[in-house]
Amino acid sequence: NEYYSGGQYLRAVECYTMSVDQERTAVASANRAMALLKLGEHERAEEDATSALEIDPSYLKALQRRSTARREQGKLLEAMEDCESALRLTPQSQALRGDRRALAKAYRDAEGLEPLKTEATVTIAKDARAAQKTKERGEEVEPEEDAGPPAAARSEARPA
C-alpha cells in the first residue's frame, strides 16, 4: 500500500502480485486491480476485479474497479451493470449515482440514442428483502393474501 500511496504503481503491482501468489484474497486482487488501472492496464484490472468478486461477490471496491476497467475498455453496458450492483449495496451513494448517469450518457452517445424522458425509482420494502434472503437459503416463501403488487414491483416515475 505504501508504493501505491507514493504513486509507484508498477512496484505496487509487484507487491500485490506476491500477496496474491501467497494467498488469493479479494482485497489483494482488488488492490492490484486499482494499481493496474493507474497504469492503464484495463484488461488486467478487469480480470483482477473479477477475481476479487469471485471470492467476495459483494465487495464494493471490486465492483467499482471493474466498472472503471470496463468503462475504459468501452464495455459500457457491463460497466453499468457493475455500477448498478454497487448501488444495490450502497443505494445512497451520490458518487455511484453520478457514475451511473455518466455511464448511461456515454452509452446513449455511443449508440446515438435519445435520453429518457422519465427516470423510474423502485422502492424495495423490507419484507421483499426478507423474502429474497429466504429464497436464497432455498426456503419457500409464502405469499401474503390481498397484499397488492409485490413491493419490488412498485415504482414511482419522476421527470429526469
Short mmCIF file of N, CA and C in Angstrom, two decimals:
data_model
loop_
_atom_site.label_atom_id
_atom_site.label_comp_id
_atom_site.label_asym_id
_atom_site.label_seq_id
_atom_site.Cartn_x
_atom_site.Cartn_y
_atom_site.Cartn_z
N ASN A 1 0.82 -1.20 0.00
CA ASN A 1 0.00 0.00 0.00
C ASN A 1 0.86 1.26 0.00
N GLU A 2 2.05 1.18 0.59
CA GLU A 2 2.95 2.35 0.60
C GLU A 2 3.37 2.73 -0.82
N TYR A 3 3.69 1.73 -1.64
CA TYR A 3 4.09 2.02 -3.01
C TYR A 3 2.93 2.66 -3.78
N TYR A 4 1.73 2.14 -3.58
CA TYR A 4 0.57 2.71 -4.26
C TYR A 4 0.37 4.16 -3.82
N SER A 5 0.37 4.38 -2.52
CA SER A 5 0.18 5.74 -1.98
C SER A 5 1.25 6.70 -2.48
N GLY A 6 2.45 6.18 -2.72
CA GLY A 6 3.55 7.00 -3.21
C GLY A 6 3.58 7.15 -4.72
N GLY A 7 2.57 6.59 -5.40
CA GLY A 7 2.50 6.73 -6.85
C GLY A 7 3.39 5.76 -7.60
N GLN A 8 3.97 4.80 -6.91
CA GLN A 8 4.83 3.80 -7.55
C GLN A 8 3.97 2.58 -7.91
N TYR A 9 3.15 2.75 -8.94
CA TYR A 9 2.13 1.75 -9.25
C TYR A 9 2.71 0.44 -9.75
N LEU A 10 3.77 0.48 -10.53
CA LEU A 10 4.38 -0.75 -11.01
C LEU A 10 4.92 -1.57 -9.84
N ARG A 11 5.59 -0.91 -8.92
CA ARG A 11 6.10 -1.60 -7.72
C ARG A 11 4.94 -2.12 -6.86
N ALA A 12 3.86 -1.34 -6.79
CA ALA A 12 2.68 -1.78 -6.05
C ALA A 12 2.10 -3.05 -6.66
N VAL A 13 2.03 -3.10 -7.99
CA VAL A 13 1.52 -4.30 -8.67
C VAL A 13 2.40 -5.49 -8.32
N GLU A 14 3.71 -5.31 -8.31
CA GLU A 14 4.61 -6.40 -7.97
C GLU A 14 4.34 -6.91 -6.55
N CYS A 15 4.16 -6.00 -5.60
CA CYS A 15 3.89 -6.40 -4.22
C CYS A 15 2.54 -7.08 -4.08
N TYR A 16 1.52 -6.53 -4.74
CA TYR A 16 0.19 -7.16 -4.67
C TYR A 16 0.23 -8.54 -5.33
N THR A 17 1.04 -8.69 -6.37
CA THR A 17 1.18 -9.99 -7.03
C THR A 17 1.79 -11.01 -6.06
N MET A 18 2.81 -10.60 -5.32
CA MET A 18 3.39 -11.51 -4.32
C MET A 18 2.34 -11.90 -3.29
N SER A 19 1.52 -10.97 -2.89
CA SER A 19 0.46 -11.24 -1.93
C SER A 19 -0.57 -12.22 -2.51
N VAL A 20 -0.99 -11.98 -3.74
CA VAL A 20 -1.96 -12.86 -4.40
C VAL A 20 -1.37 -14.26 -4.57
N ASP A 21 -0.07 -14.33 -4.91
CA ASP A 21 0.57 -15.63 -5.09
C ASP A 21 0.63 -16.42 -3.78
N GLN A 22 0.78 -15.71 -2.67
CA GLN A 22 0.80 -16.38 -1.36
C GLN A 22 -0.58 -16.85 -0.97
N GLU A 23 -1.54 -15.95 -1.07
CA GLU A 23 -2.93 -16.27 -0.73
C GLU A 23 -3.83 -15.31 -1.49
N ARG A 24 -4.61 -15.88 -2.39
CA ARG A 24 -5.50 -15.05 -3.20
C ARG A 24 -6.67 -14.59 -2.32
N THR A 25 -6.72 -13.27 -2.08
CA THR A 25 -7.82 -12.69 -1.31
C THR A 25 -8.51 -11.64 -2.17
N ALA A 26 -9.74 -11.31 -1.81
CA ALA A 26 -10.48 -10.29 -2.54
C ALA A 26 -9.77 -8.93 -2.43
N VAL A 27 -9.26 -8.63 -1.25
CA VAL A 27 -8.60 -7.33 -1.04
C VAL A 27 -7.34 -7.21 -1.88
N ALA A 28 -6.49 -8.23 -1.86
CA ALA A 28 -5.24 -8.18 -2.63
C ALA A 28 -5.53 -8.07 -4.13
N SER A 29 -6.51 -8.83 -4.60
CA SER A 29 -6.85 -8.79 -6.03
C SER A 29 -7.41 -7.42 -6.41
N ALA A 30 -8.29 -6.87 -5.56
CA ALA A 30 -8.87 -5.55 -5.86
C ALA A 30 -7.82 -4.45 -5.76
N ASN A 31 -6.89 -4.58 -4.84
CA ASN A 31 -5.81 -3.58 -4.74
C ASN A 31 -4.93 -3.61 -5.98
N ARG A 32 -4.61 -4.81 -6.44
CA ARG A 32 -3.80 -4.91 -7.65
C ARG A 32 -4.58 -4.34 -8.84
N ALA A 33 -5.89 -4.58 -8.87
CA ALA A 33 -6.72 -4.02 -9.95
C ALA A 33 -6.63 -2.50 -9.97
N MET A 34 -6.64 -1.87 -8.79
CA MET A 34 -6.56 -0.41 -8.73
C MET A 34 -5.21 0.08 -9.25
N ALA A 35 -4.13 -0.59 -8.86
CA ALA A 35 -2.81 -0.19 -9.34
C ALA A 35 -2.71 -0.39 -10.86
N LEU A 36 -3.31 -1.46 -11.36
CA LEU A 36 -3.32 -1.69 -12.81
C LEU A 36 -4.12 -0.62 -13.54
N LEU A 37 -5.21 -0.17 -12.94
CA LEU A 37 -5.97 0.93 -13.53
C LEU A 37 -5.10 2.17 -13.67
N LYS A 38 -4.34 2.45 -12.64
CA LYS A 38 -3.45 3.63 -12.66
C LYS A 38 -2.41 3.51 -13.77
N LEU A 39 -2.02 2.29 -14.10
CA LEU A 39 -1.04 2.04 -15.16
C LEU A 39 -1.69 1.95 -16.54
N GLY A 40 -3.02 2.04 -16.58
CA GLY A 40 -3.73 1.96 -17.86
C GLY A 40 -3.89 0.55 -18.37
N GLU A 41 -3.68 -0.43 -17.52
CA GLU A 41 -3.82 -1.84 -17.92
C GLU A 41 -5.23 -2.32 -17.57
N HIS A 42 -6.19 -1.86 -18.36
CA HIS A 42 -7.60 -2.04 -18.04
C HIS A 42 -8.07 -3.49 -18.14
N GLU A 43 -7.57 -4.25 -19.09
CA GLU A 43 -7.98 -5.66 -19.21
C GLU A 43 -7.53 -6.45 -17.99
N ARG A 44 -6.28 -6.28 -17.60
CA ARG A 44 -5.77 -6.99 -16.41
C ARG A 44 -6.50 -6.52 -15.15
N ALA A 45 -6.82 -5.24 -15.08
CA ALA A 45 -7.56 -4.71 -13.93
C ALA A 45 -8.94 -5.36 -13.85
N GLU A 46 -9.59 -5.51 -15.00
CA GLU A 46 -10.90 -6.17 -15.02
C GLU A 46 -10.79 -7.61 -14.53
N GLU A 47 -9.74 -8.30 -14.98
CA GLU A 47 -9.54 -9.70 -14.55
C GLU A 47 -9.35 -9.78 -13.04
N ASP A 48 -8.53 -8.88 -12.48
CA ASP A 48 -8.30 -8.91 -11.03
C ASP A 48 -9.55 -8.56 -10.24
N ALA A 49 -10.30 -7.58 -10.72
CA ALA A 49 -11.53 -7.21 -10.03
C ALA A 49 -12.53 -8.37 -10.09
N THR A 50 -12.60 -9.04 -11.22
CA THR A 50 -13.47 -10.21 -11.35
C THR A 50 -13.03 -11.31 -10.40
N SER A 51 -11.73 -11.51 -10.29
CA SER A 51 -11.19 -12.50 -9.35
C SER A 51 -11.59 -12.15 -7.91
N ALA A 52 -11.52 -10.88 -7.56
CA ALA A 52 -11.92 -10.45 -6.21
C ALA A 52 -13.41 -10.73 -5.99
N LEU A 53 -14.22 -10.50 -7.02
CA LEU A 53 -15.66 -10.72 -6.89
C LEU A 53 -16.02 -12.20 -6.84
N GLU A 54 -15.18 -13.05 -7.39
CA GLU A 54 -15.41 -14.49 -7.26
C GLU A 54 -15.24 -14.92 -5.81
N ILE A 55 -14.35 -14.26 -5.11
CA ILE A 55 -14.12 -14.55 -3.69
C ILE A 55 -15.20 -13.90 -2.84
N ASP A 56 -15.51 -12.64 -3.13
CA ASP A 56 -16.50 -11.88 -2.35
C ASP A 56 -17.38 -11.09 -3.31
N PRO A 57 -18.53 -11.66 -3.71
CA PRO A 57 -19.39 -11.01 -4.70
C PRO A 57 -19.95 -9.66 -4.28
N SER A 58 -19.89 -9.33 -3.00
CA SER A 58 -20.44 -8.05 -2.55
C SER A 58 -19.34 -7.06 -2.17
N TYR A 59 -18.12 -7.27 -2.69
CA TYR A 59 -17.01 -6.37 -2.37
C TYR A 59 -17.15 -5.11 -3.23
N LEU A 60 -17.57 -4.04 -2.58
CA LEU A 60 -17.90 -2.79 -3.27
C LEU A 60 -16.73 -2.24 -4.09
N LYS A 61 -15.55 -2.20 -3.52
CA LYS A 61 -14.40 -1.64 -4.25
C LYS A 61 -14.09 -2.45 -5.50
N ALA A 62 -14.25 -3.76 -5.44
CA ALA A 62 -14.01 -4.59 -6.63
C ALA A 62 -15.04 -4.27 -7.71
N LEU A 63 -16.29 -4.07 -7.32
CA LEU A 63 -17.32 -3.70 -8.31
C LEU A 63 -17.00 -2.36 -8.95
N GLN A 64 -16.59 -1.41 -8.14
CA GLN A 64 -16.26 -0.09 -8.66
C GLN A 64 -15.06 -0.16 -9.60
N ARG A 65 -14.05 -0.91 -9.23
CA ARG A 65 -12.84 -1.01 -10.05
C ARG A 65 -13.12 -1.74 -11.35
N ARG A 66 -13.94 -2.80 -11.29
CA ARG A 66 -14.27 -3.50 -12.52
C ARG A 66 -15.11 -2.60 -13.43
N SER A 67 -16.02 -1.83 -12.84
CA SER A 67 -16.81 -0.90 -13.63
C SER A 67 -15.90 0.10 -14.35
N THR A 68 -14.93 0.64 -13.63
CA THR A 68 -13.99 1.59 -14.24
C THR A 68 -13.19 0.92 -15.36
N ALA A 69 -12.69 -0.29 -15.11
CA ALA A 69 -11.91 -1.01 -16.12
C ALA A 69 -12.74 -1.27 -17.37
N ARG A 70 -13.98 -1.67 -17.16
CA ARG A 70 -14.85 -1.95 -18.29
C ARG A 70 -15.19 -0.67 -19.05
N ARG A 71 -15.45 0.42 -18.34
CA ARG A 71 -15.73 1.70 -18.99
C ARG A 71 -14.56 2.10 -19.87
N GLU A 72 -13.35 1.98 -19.35
CA GLU A 72 -12.16 2.37 -20.10
C GLU A 72 -11.93 1.51 -21.33
N GLN A 73 -12.49 0.30 -21.33
CA GLN A 73 -12.38 -0.58 -22.50
C GLN A 73 -13.56 -0.41 -23.46
N GLY A 74 -14.48 0.49 -23.11
CA GLY A 74 -15.65 0.70 -23.95
C GLY A 74 -16.77 -0.30 -23.71
N LYS A 75 -16.67 -1.08 -22.66
CA LYS A 75 -17.71 -2.06 -22.31
C LYS A 75 -18.74 -1.37 -21.41
N LEU A 76 -19.48 -0.46 -22.02
CA LEU A 76 -20.33 0.44 -21.24
C LEU A 76 -21.49 -0.27 -20.55
N LEU A 77 -22.14 -1.21 -21.23
CA LEU A 77 -23.25 -1.92 -20.59
C LEU A 77 -22.77 -2.74 -19.40
N GLU A 78 -21.65 -3.42 -19.56
CA GLU A 78 -21.11 -4.21 -18.46
C GLU A 78 -20.68 -3.30 -17.30
N ALA A 79 -20.12 -2.15 -17.64
CA ALA A 79 -19.74 -1.19 -16.60
C ALA A 79 -20.97 -0.71 -15.84
N MET A 80 -22.06 -0.45 -16.57
CA MET A 80 -23.31 -0.03 -15.91
C MET A 80 -23.85 -1.13 -15.01
N GLU A 81 -23.73 -2.38 -15.43
CA GLU A 81 -24.19 -3.50 -14.59
C GLU A 81 -23.43 -3.52 -13.27
N ASP A 82 -22.12 -3.32 -13.33
CA ASP A 82 -21.32 -3.28 -12.10
C ASP A 82 -21.72 -2.09 -11.24
N CYS A 83 -21.97 -0.97 -11.87
CA CYS A 83 -22.37 0.22 -11.14
C CYS A 83 -23.72 -0.01 -10.45
N GLU A 84 -24.65 -0.64 -11.14
CA GLU A 84 -25.95 -0.97 -10.56
C GLU A 84 -25.79 -1.93 -9.38
N SER A 85 -24.92 -2.91 -9.52
CA SER A 85 -24.67 -3.85 -8.41
C SER A 85 -24.11 -3.11 -7.21
N ALA A 86 -23.21 -2.19 -7.46
CA ALA A 86 -22.63 -1.39 -6.37
C ALA A 86 -23.70 -0.52 -5.71
N LEU A 87 -24.59 0.03 -6.52
CA LEU A 87 -25.67 0.87 -5.97
C LEU A 87 -26.64 0.05 -5.13
N ARG A 88 -26.83 -1.21 -5.46
CA ARG A 88 -27.68 -2.06 -4.62
C ARG A 88 -27.06 -2.25 -3.24
N LEU A 89 -25.73 -2.21 -3.18
CA LEU A 89 -25.04 -2.34 -1.89
C LEU A 89 -25.07 -1.04 -1.11
N THR A 90 -24.94 0.10 -1.80
CA THR A 90 -24.93 1.41 -1.14
C THR A 90 -25.82 2.37 -1.94
N PRO A 91 -27.14 2.21 -1.81
CA PRO A 91 -28.06 2.99 -2.64
C PRO A 91 -28.00 4.50 -2.41
N GLN A 92 -27.48 4.95 -1.29
CA GLN A 92 -27.43 6.38 -1.02
C GLN A 92 -26.18 7.07 -1.56
N SER A 93 -25.30 6.33 -2.20
CA SER A 93 -24.04 6.89 -2.70
C SER A 93 -24.27 7.84 -3.88
N GLN A 94 -24.02 9.11 -3.64
CA GLN A 94 -24.16 10.10 -4.70
C GLN A 94 -23.09 9.91 -5.77
N ALA A 95 -21.90 9.48 -5.36
CA ALA A 95 -20.82 9.24 -6.33
C ALA A 95 -21.21 8.14 -7.31
N LEU A 96 -21.78 7.05 -6.79
CA LEU A 96 -22.20 5.95 -7.67
C LEU A 96 -23.35 6.38 -8.57
N ARG A 97 -24.26 7.18 -8.03
CA ARG A 97 -25.37 7.67 -8.86
C ARG A 97 -24.83 8.53 -10.01
N GLY A 98 -23.82 9.35 -9.69
CA GLY A 98 -23.19 10.16 -10.73
C GLY A 98 -22.49 9.30 -11.77
N ASP A 99 -21.80 8.25 -11.30
CA ASP A 99 -21.14 7.32 -12.23
C ASP A 99 -22.17 6.67 -13.15
N ARG A 100 -23.31 6.25 -12.56
CA ARG A 100 -24.35 5.60 -13.36
C ARG A 100 -24.88 6.56 -14.43
N ARG A 101 -25.14 7.82 -14.05
CA ARG A 101 -25.61 8.80 -15.03
C ARG A 101 -24.58 9.01 -16.15
N ALA A 102 -23.32 9.12 -15.77
CA ALA A 102 -22.26 9.33 -16.77
C ALA A 102 -22.15 8.13 -17.70
N LEU A 103 -22.25 6.93 -17.16
CA LEU A 103 -22.19 5.73 -17.99
C LEU A 103 -23.38 5.66 -18.93
N ALA A 104 -24.57 5.97 -18.42
CA ALA A 104 -25.76 5.95 -19.26
C ALA A 104 -25.64 6.96 -20.40
N LYS A 105 -25.14 8.14 -20.10
CA LYS A 105 -24.95 9.17 -21.13
C LYS A 105 -23.91 8.72 -22.16
N ALA A 106 -22.81 8.16 -21.68
CA ALA A 106 -21.78 7.68 -22.60
C ALA A 106 -22.34 6.59 -23.52
N TYR A 107 -23.15 5.71 -22.96
CA TYR A 107 -23.76 4.64 -23.77
C TYR A 107 -24.73 5.24 -24.79
N ARG A 108 -25.59 6.15 -24.34
CA ARG A 108 -26.53 6.79 -25.27
C ARG A 108 -25.78 7.49 -26.40
N ASP A 109 -24.73 8.23 -26.04
CA ASP A 109 -23.94 8.94 -27.05
C ASP A 109 -23.29 7.96 -28.03
N ALA A 110 -22.73 6.88 -27.51
CA ALA A 110 -22.06 5.90 -28.36
C ALA A 110 -23.03 5.22 -29.31
N GLU A 111 -24.27 5.01 -28.85
CA GLU A 111 -25.26 4.31 -29.66
C GLU A 111 -26.19 5.25 -30.42
N GLY A 112 -26.02 6.56 -30.21
CA GLY A 112 -26.88 7.53 -30.89
C GLY A 112 -28.32 7.51 -30.38
N LEU A 113 -28.51 7.23 -29.12
CA LEU A 113 -29.85 7.14 -28.53
C LEU A 113 -30.24 8.46 -27.87
N GLU A 114 -31.53 8.70 -27.78
CA GLU A 114 -32.06 9.88 -27.11
C GLU A 114 -32.15 9.61 -25.61
N PRO A 115 -31.99 10.63 -24.77
CA PRO A 115 -32.15 10.43 -23.33
C PRO A 115 -33.59 10.07 -22.97
N LEU A 116 -33.76 9.34 -21.88
CA LEU A 116 -35.09 9.01 -21.38
C LEU A 116 -35.78 10.27 -20.89
N LYS A 117 -37.09 10.31 -21.03
CA LYS A 117 -37.85 11.47 -20.58
C LYS A 117 -38.19 11.38 -19.10
N THR A 118 -38.24 10.15 -18.55
CA THR A 118 -38.51 9.96 -17.12
C THR A 118 -37.52 8.96 -16.56
N GLU A 119 -37.38 9.01 -15.26
CA GLU A 119 -36.49 8.08 -14.57
C GLU A 119 -37.33 7.35 -13.53
N ALA A 120 -37.28 6.03 -13.49
CA ALA A 120 -38.06 5.26 -12.53
C ALA A 120 -37.23 4.99 -11.29
N THR A 121 -37.86 5.12 -10.15
CA THR A 121 -37.25 4.78 -8.88
C THR A 121 -38.02 3.61 -8.30
N VAL A 122 -37.36 2.52 -8.03
CA VAL A 122 -38.01 1.34 -7.48
C VAL A 122 -37.79 1.31 -5.99
N THR A 123 -38.89 1.13 -5.24
CA THR A 123 -38.82 1.04 -3.79
C THR A 123 -38.93 -0.42 -3.41
N ILE A 124 -37.97 -0.90 -2.63
CA ILE A 124 -37.99 -2.28 -2.17
C ILE A 124 -38.27 -2.28 -0.68
N ALA A 125 -39.36 -2.89 -0.30
CA ALA A 125 -39.75 -2.94 1.11
C ALA A 125 -38.89 -3.95 1.85
N LYS A 126 -38.82 -3.78 3.16
CA LYS A 126 -38.05 -4.71 3.99
C LYS A 126 -38.55 -6.14 3.82
N ASP A 127 -39.88 -6.31 3.68
CA ASP A 127 -40.44 -7.65 3.52
C ASP A 127 -39.93 -8.30 2.23
N ALA A 128 -39.76 -7.52 1.19
CA ALA A 128 -39.25 -8.05 -0.07
C ALA A 128 -37.80 -8.51 0.11
N ARG A 129 -37.01 -7.74 0.86
CA ARG A 129 -35.63 -8.15 1.12
C ARG A 129 -35.60 -9.44 1.93
N ALA A 130 -36.46 -9.54 2.94
CA ALA A 130 -36.52 -10.74 3.76
C ALA A 130 -36.93 -11.94 2.92
N ALA A 131 -37.90 -11.74 2.01
CA ALA A 131 -38.34 -12.82 1.13
C ALA A 131 -37.20 -13.26 0.22
N GLN A 132 -36.41 -12.30 -0.29
CA GLN A 132 -35.28 -12.65 -1.15
C GLN A 132 -34.25 -13.48 -0.38
N LYS A 133 -33.95 -13.08 0.86
CA LYS A 133 -32.99 -13.83 1.67
C LYS A 133 -33.51 -15.23 1.94
N THR A 134 -34.81 -15.36 2.16
CA THR A 134 -35.41 -16.68 2.39
C THR A 134 -35.25 -17.54 1.14
N LYS A 135 -35.50 -16.95 -0.04
CA LYS A 135 -35.33 -17.68 -1.29
C LYS A 135 -33.88 -18.12 -1.48
N GLU A 136 -32.94 -17.23 -1.15
CA GLU A 136 -31.52 -17.54 -1.30
C GLU A 136 -31.11 -18.71 -0.42
N ARG A 137 -31.77 -18.88 0.71
CA ARG A 137 -31.48 -20.01 1.60
C ARG A 137 -32.16 -21.28 1.11
N GLY A 138 -32.98 -21.17 0.04
CA GLY A 138 -33.65 -22.33 -0.52
C GLY A 138 -34.96 -22.66 0.15
N GLU A 139 -35.47 -21.77 0.97
CA GLU A 139 -36.74 -21.99 1.66
C GLU A 139 -37.88 -21.44 0.82
N GLU A 140 -39.06 -21.97 1.01
CA GLU A 140 -40.25 -21.49 0.31
C GLU A 140 -40.71 -20.17 0.90
N VAL A 141 -41.19 -19.29 0.06
CA VAL A 141 -41.73 -18.00 0.50
C VAL A 141 -43.23 -18.06 0.35
N GLU A 142 -43.96 -17.83 1.44
CA GLU A 142 -45.42 -17.83 1.41
C GLU A 142 -45.91 -16.46 0.99
N PRO A 143 -46.71 -16.36 -0.09
CA PRO A 143 -47.23 -15.06 -0.50
C PRO A 143 -48.30 -14.58 0.48
N GLU A 144 -48.36 -13.27 0.65
CA GLU A 144 -49.38 -12.68 1.51
C GLU A 144 -50.67 -12.56 0.72
N GLU A 145 -51.81 -12.77 1.37
CA GLU A 145 -53.09 -12.64 0.70
C GLU A 145 -53.47 -11.16 0.63
N ASP A 146 -54.03 -10.75 -0.53
CA ASP A 146 -54.50 -9.39 -0.74
C ASP A 146 -53.45 -8.34 -0.41
N ALA A 147 -52.20 -8.64 -0.68
CA ALA A 147 -51.13 -7.70 -0.37
C ALA A 147 -50.92 -6.67 -1.47
N GLY A 148 -51.58 -6.83 -2.62
CA GLY A 148 -51.37 -5.91 -3.72
C GLY A 148 -50.13 -6.33 -4.49
N PRO A 149 -49.63 -5.45 -5.34
CA PRO A 149 -48.43 -5.82 -6.11
C PRO A 149 -47.23 -5.98 -5.20
N PRO A 150 -46.28 -6.85 -5.58
CA PRO A 150 -45.08 -7.02 -4.76
C PRO A 150 -44.37 -5.68 -4.57
N ALA A 151 -43.77 -5.52 -3.42
CA ALA A 151 -43.08 -4.25 -3.12
C ALA A 151 -42.03 -3.93 -4.16
N ALA A 152 -41.34 -4.94 -4.65
CA ALA A 152 -40.27 -4.71 -5.62
C ALA A 152 -40.82 -4.23 -6.96
N ALA A 153 -42.14 -4.46 -7.19
CA ALA A 153 -42.72 -4.07 -8.46
C ALA A 153 -43.26 -2.64 -8.44
N ARG A 154 -43.45 -2.07 -7.26
CA ARG A 154 -43.96 -0.70 -7.19
C ARG A 154 -42.85 0.26 -7.58
N SER A 155 -43.19 1.21 -8.40
CA SER A 155 -42.19 2.22 -8.79
C SER A 155 -42.87 3.56 -8.91
N GLU A 156 -42.05 4.57 -8.81
CA GLU A 156 -42.52 5.94 -8.96
C GLU A 156 -41.78 6.53 -10.15
N ALA A 157 -42.52 7.16 -11.05
CA ALA A 157 -41.86 7.82 -12.19
C ALA A 157 -41.74 9.30 -11.87
N ARG A 158 -40.60 9.86 -12.19
CA ARG A 158 -40.39 11.29 -11.99
C ARG A 158 -39.60 11.82 -13.16
N PRO A 159 -39.75 13.10 -13.46
CA PRO A 159 -39.00 13.67 -14.58
C PRO A 159 -37.50 13.50 -14.40
N ALA A 160 -36.82 13.27 -15.49
CA ALA A 160 -35.37 13.09 -15.45
C ALA A 160 -34.66 14.39 -15.20
#
